[in-house]
XYZ file of C-alpha atoms in Angstrom:
306
model
C 14.481 18.709 37.500
C 12.448 15.499 37.388
C 10.822 16.597 34.011
C 14.478 17.374 32.620
C 15.908 14.021 33.828
C 12.986 12.097 32.046
C 13.499 14.061 28.872
C 17.197 13.287 28.811
C 16.464 9.595 29.669
C 13.947 9.345 26.781
C 16.425 10.766 24.318
C 19.079 8.166 25.256
C 17.002 5.148 25.616
C 17.151 2.667 22.772
C 13.858 1.222 21.477
C 13.350 -2.544 22.029
C 13.627 -4.661 18.731
C 10.094 -5.820 19.291
C 8.979 -2.221 19.242
C 10.858 -1.503 16.043
C 9.234 -4.557 14.320
C 5.810 -3.374 15.411
C 6.578 0.117 14.083
C 7.496 -1.366 10.614
C 4.221 -3.367 10.578
C 5.022 -6.693 8.832
C 1.345 -7.289 8.283
C 1.319 -4.421 5.829
C 4.020 -5.677 3.609
C 1.884 -8.158 1.869
C 0.132 -5.933 -0.707
C 3.171 -4.382 -2.217
C 4.915 -7.720 -2.135
C 1.961 -9.380 -3.980
C 1.924 -6.527 -6.502
C 5.651 -7.052 -6.998
C 4.926 -10.783 -7.463
C 2.251 -10.046 -10.143
C 4.734 -7.782 -12.158
C 7.056 -10.822 -12.015
C 4.210 -13.103 -13.079
C 3.231 -10.963 -15.962
C 6.705 -11.007 -17.393
C 7.471 -13.477 -20.251
C 11.098 -13.934 -18.935
C 11.882 -17.216 -17.021
C 12.490 -17.167 -13.393
C 15.305 -19.650 -13.562
C 18.531 -18.001 -12.441
C 16.699 -14.797 -11.370
C 15.587 -15.961 -7.965
C 18.211 -13.873 -5.929
C 17.106 -10.748 -7.787
C 13.382 -11.541 -7.318
C 13.885 -12.149 -3.584
C 15.779 -8.789 -3.337
C 12.881 -7.160 -5.095
C 10.390 -8.704 -2.674
C 12.463 -7.288 0.149
C 12.667 -3.859 -1.336
C 8.843 -3.759 -1.845
C 7.838 -5.062 1.529
C 10.368 -4.950 4.377
C 12.088 -1.811 3.004
C 9.824 0.599 1.057
C 6.540 -0.311 2.650
C 8.038 -0.515 6.049
C 9.544 2.840 5.544
C 6.255 4.206 4.746
C 4.861 2.718 7.896
C 7.521 4.337 10.083
C 7.142 7.707 8.406
C 3.410 7.581 8.864
C 3.584 6.624 12.523
C 6.017 9.415 13.186
C 4.062 12.252 11.659
C 0.849 10.732 12.942
C 1.792 10.481 16.559
C -0.738 12.976 17.593
C -3.551 11.389 15.745
C -2.423 7.911 17.106
C -2.421 9.244 20.710
C -6.299 9.681 20.131
C -7.107 6.586 17.963
C -4.561 4.082 18.929
C -2.476 5.219 22.067
C -0.968 1.799 22.297
C 1.165 2.108 19.174
C 4.939 2.163 19.612
C 5.485 5.942 19.423
C 2.533 7.404 21.466
C 3.096 4.680 23.963
C 6.710 5.630 24.530
C 8.116 2.137 23.425
C 9.652 4.063 20.591
C 11.342 6.949 22.709
C 12.312 10.352 21.663
C 12.847 10.913 17.977
C 13.801 7.271 17.284
C 10.724 7.015 14.950
C 12.086 9.684 12.712
C 15.662 8.072 12.913
C 14.286 4.766 11.870
C 12.302 6.145 9.019
C 15.254 8.019 7.655
C 17.564 4.979 7.956
C 15.232 2.701 6.204
C 14.714 5.225 3.451
C 18.550 5.179 2.787
C 18.686 1.469 2.916
C 15.766 1.129 0.445
C 17.404 3.521 -2.105
C 20.755 1.567 -1.755
C 19.078 -1.872 -2.430
C 17.009 -0.408 -5.360
C 20.162 1.164 -7.020
C 21.604 -2.464 -7.117
C 18.515 -3.587 -9.110
C 18.494 -1.283 -12.086
C 17.754 2.196 -13.146
C 13.967 1.790 -13.506
C 13.719 -0.162 -10.186
C 15.590 2.680 -8.421
C 13.314 5.307 -10.042
C 10.168 3.351 -9.008
C 11.564 2.996 -5.379
C 12.523 6.670 -5.243
C 9.106 7.860 -6.475
C 7.437 5.511 -3.917
C 9.601 6.697 -1.012
C 9.007 10.368 -2.087
C 5.212 9.694 -2.048
C 5.441 7.966 1.382
C 7.150 11.086 2.900
C 4.769 13.396 0.973
C 1.837 11.511 2.285
C 2.640 11.941 5.948
C 5.149 14.765 6.333
C 4.546 18.574 6.170
C 4.545 20.644 4.165
C 2.468 18.519 1.685
C 1.040 15.872 4.117
C -1.218 14.616 1.379
C -3.221 12.641 3.941
C -5.020 15.733 4.803
C -6.987 15.249 1.639
C -8.401 11.728 1.330
C -8.479 12.065 -2.523
C -4.739 12.806 -2.934
C -3.486 10.861 0.073
C -5.267 7.639 -0.904
C -4.112 8.032 -4.538
C -0.409 8.206 -3.383
C -0.910 5.030 -1.307
C -2.638 3.135 -4.114
C 0.284 4.069 -6.385
C 2.864 3.100 -3.993
C 1.308 -0.279 -2.770
C 0.127 -1.486 -6.128
C 1.312 0.309 -9.134
C 4.979 1.053 -8.428
C 5.340 -2.315 -6.821
C 4.044 -4.081 -9.869
C 6.340 -2.100 -12.118
C 9.226 -2.898 -9.892
C 8.424 -6.750 -10.373
C 8.278 -6.388 -14.020
C 11.510 -4.109 -14.348
C 13.314 -6.675 -12.307
C 12.432 -9.484 -14.669
C 13.038 -7.230 -17.693
C 16.722 -6.606 -16.643
C 16.040 -3.140 -15.126
C 13.936 -1.684 -17.915
C 10.253 -0.958 -18.145
C 7.947 -3.850 -18.607
C 5.500 -4.263 -21.640
C 2.701 -1.667 -21.992
C 0.010 -4.175 -21.154
C 1.617 -4.918 -17.733
C 1.804 -1.100 -17.240
C -1.763 -0.747 -17.978
C -2.783 -3.299 -15.409
C -0.526 -1.680 -12.812
C -2.339 1.618 -13.374
C -5.709 0.143 -13.256
C -5.192 -1.786 -10.044
C -3.540 1.331 -8.550
C -6.701 3.287 -9.242
C -8.819 0.600 -7.425
C -6.436 0.529 -4.486
C -7.654 4.084 -3.790
C -10.806 2.527 -2.646
C -9.067 -0.062 -0.456
C -7.154 2.816 1.204
C -10.554 4.402 1.979
C -11.604 1.298 3.916
C -8.727 1.808 6.227
C -10.068 5.326 7.030
C -13.213 4.061 8.632
C -11.403 3.027 11.897
C -9.908 6.451 12.637
C -12.841 8.921 11.865
C -12.858 10.516 15.246
C -9.080 11.223 15.415
C -8.954 12.292 11.786
C -11.740 14.827 12.498
C -10.102 16.223 15.580
C -6.754 16.545 13.968
C -8.095 18.255 10.683
C -7.358 15.252 8.491
C -9.744 15.165 5.488
C -10.182 11.425 4.996
C -13.075 10.595 2.606
C -15.348 9.406 5.462
C -14.634 12.763 7.163
C -15.120 14.841 4.029
C -17.992 12.905 2.431
C -19.686 11.236 5.424
C -19.575 7.504 6.217
C -22.204 6.352 3.671
C -20.979 8.301 0.748
C -17.389 7.448 1.351
C -18.471 3.794 1.439
C -20.161 4.153 -2.028
C -17.157 5.919 -3.482
C -14.818 3.106 -2.164
C -16.989 0.415 -3.809
C -17.198 2.185 -7.091
C -13.563 2.947 -7.188
C -12.652 -0.709 -6.488
C -15.144 -2.015 -9.034
C -14.468 0.197 -12.052
C -10.880 -0.888 -12.818
C -11.857 -4.589 -12.489
C -14.639 -3.957 -14.982
C -11.915 -2.375 -17.292
C -9.380 -5.140 -16.705
C -12.032 -7.864 -17.720
C -12.898 -5.813 -20.871
C -9.225 -5.561 -21.847
C -8.651 -9.351 -21.265
C -11.432 -9.887 -23.753
C -9.979 -7.609 -26.297
C -6.599 -9.240 -25.748
C -8.138 -12.671 -26.482
C -8.255 -14.091 -22.946
C -11.999 -14.769 -22.223
C -11.318 -17.409 -19.454
C -9.277 -14.958 -17.536
C -11.765 -12.263 -18.092
C -14.488 -14.577 -16.829
C -12.600 -15.278 -13.696
C -12.314 -11.432 -13.022
C -16.077 -11.058 -13.586
C -16.846 -13.900 -11.068
C -14.499 -12.446 -8.482
C -16.162 -8.972 -8.945
C -19.576 -10.485 -8.628
C -18.676 -12.116 -5.319
C -17.218 -8.736 -4.159
C -20.529 -7.055 -5.254
C -22.522 -9.293 -2.876
C -20.094 -8.377 -0.079
C -20.209 -4.792 -0.927
C -24.055 -4.739 -0.575
C -23.600 -6.047 3.054
C -20.768 -3.494 3.665
C -22.974 -0.571 2.516
C -25.615 -1.236 5.022
C -23.265 -0.578 7.879
C -19.939 0.896 6.555
C -18.290 1.878 9.758
C -18.951 -1.565 11.416
C -18.353 -3.655 8.285
C -15.191 -1.827 6.887
C -12.740 -4.178 8.490
C -14.856 -7.226 7.653
C -14.924 -6.228 3.936
C -11.234 -5.641 3.848
C -10.675 -9.249 5.192
C -13.343 -10.876 2.944
C -13.564 -8.903 -0.269
C -10.015 -7.677 -0.799
C -8.596 -10.939 -1.315
C -10.729 -11.522 -4.416
C -9.429 -8.136 -5.675
C -5.920 -9.225 -5.283
C -6.370 -12.682 -6.717
C -7.844 -10.896 -9.756
C -4.511 -9.065 -9.985
C -2.722 -12.382 -10.290
C -5.183 -13.759 -12.822
C -4.736 -10.769 -15.001
C -0.991 -10.816 -14.650
C -0.981 -14.527 -15.844
C -3.104 -13.594 -18.827
C -0.537 -10.961 -19.833
C 2.280 -13.452 -19.254
C 0.643 -15.990 -21.780
C 0.032 -13.187 -24.386
C 3.714 -12.109 -24.146
C 4.913 -15.780 -24.521
C 2.782 -16.133 -27.647
C 4.112 -12.857 -29.229
C 7.708 -13.174 -28.249
């Protein structure tokens, strides 16, 4: 009977608000919100009179869609987290019973509701992002079992779709200019490498649970090289495009940021497992600053041609 009573208590106990906030991981909201802002910055439309819509879009990108992805991932990763990070809300019991799944489902519905109020293309981007978030973590697809597919899904959600959403909000709910879409695609590709950096901290749990992250599949050193190459290539492409589009100053800034990253990458490659978190904090900010630089370049181009 004691086991039955404990089970019933866990099913009826409500999670504390602090545990819910921790489950939704506000610190992870920055990348998609930044990408959304880059989509806004790339648009030629003025921001005057659009701030309520822009703020709604920022909330959609971060506290809603991204937070949903975090809740979904933590629910379906509760076994892995029990090994890697047992203090997280679900494995620690601070989010009891199936509340992790309930929260993920409720946040999905709320995200779709807000997206529907912001236009057809915003709704479409949000729906795709949410579908990928569930596909990344949930069976039967569980894309994270393959580091190539899983990281691609994350990169698209965190960077590309958020950028497109920002541009669509500014364009009145329609797709933004093709140059903005091109940048969104390139930076999504590079985000695959950023996602690989996150996998270095959970190698043991991933290996035990059969998750084929790139550090598990390729080995630590090879995965680190792949991450660096994948992050560098789109930035080289962006710099080249900005030159072709007549923005040499912006292209030069991208090259300078990449050169600084290259010096940090050389240090990271000497001890990938130990330096992955360090590089995430030191090198990735230069990557995302380049996103804004390129967005402002497109903004100036579109103003000239409009």
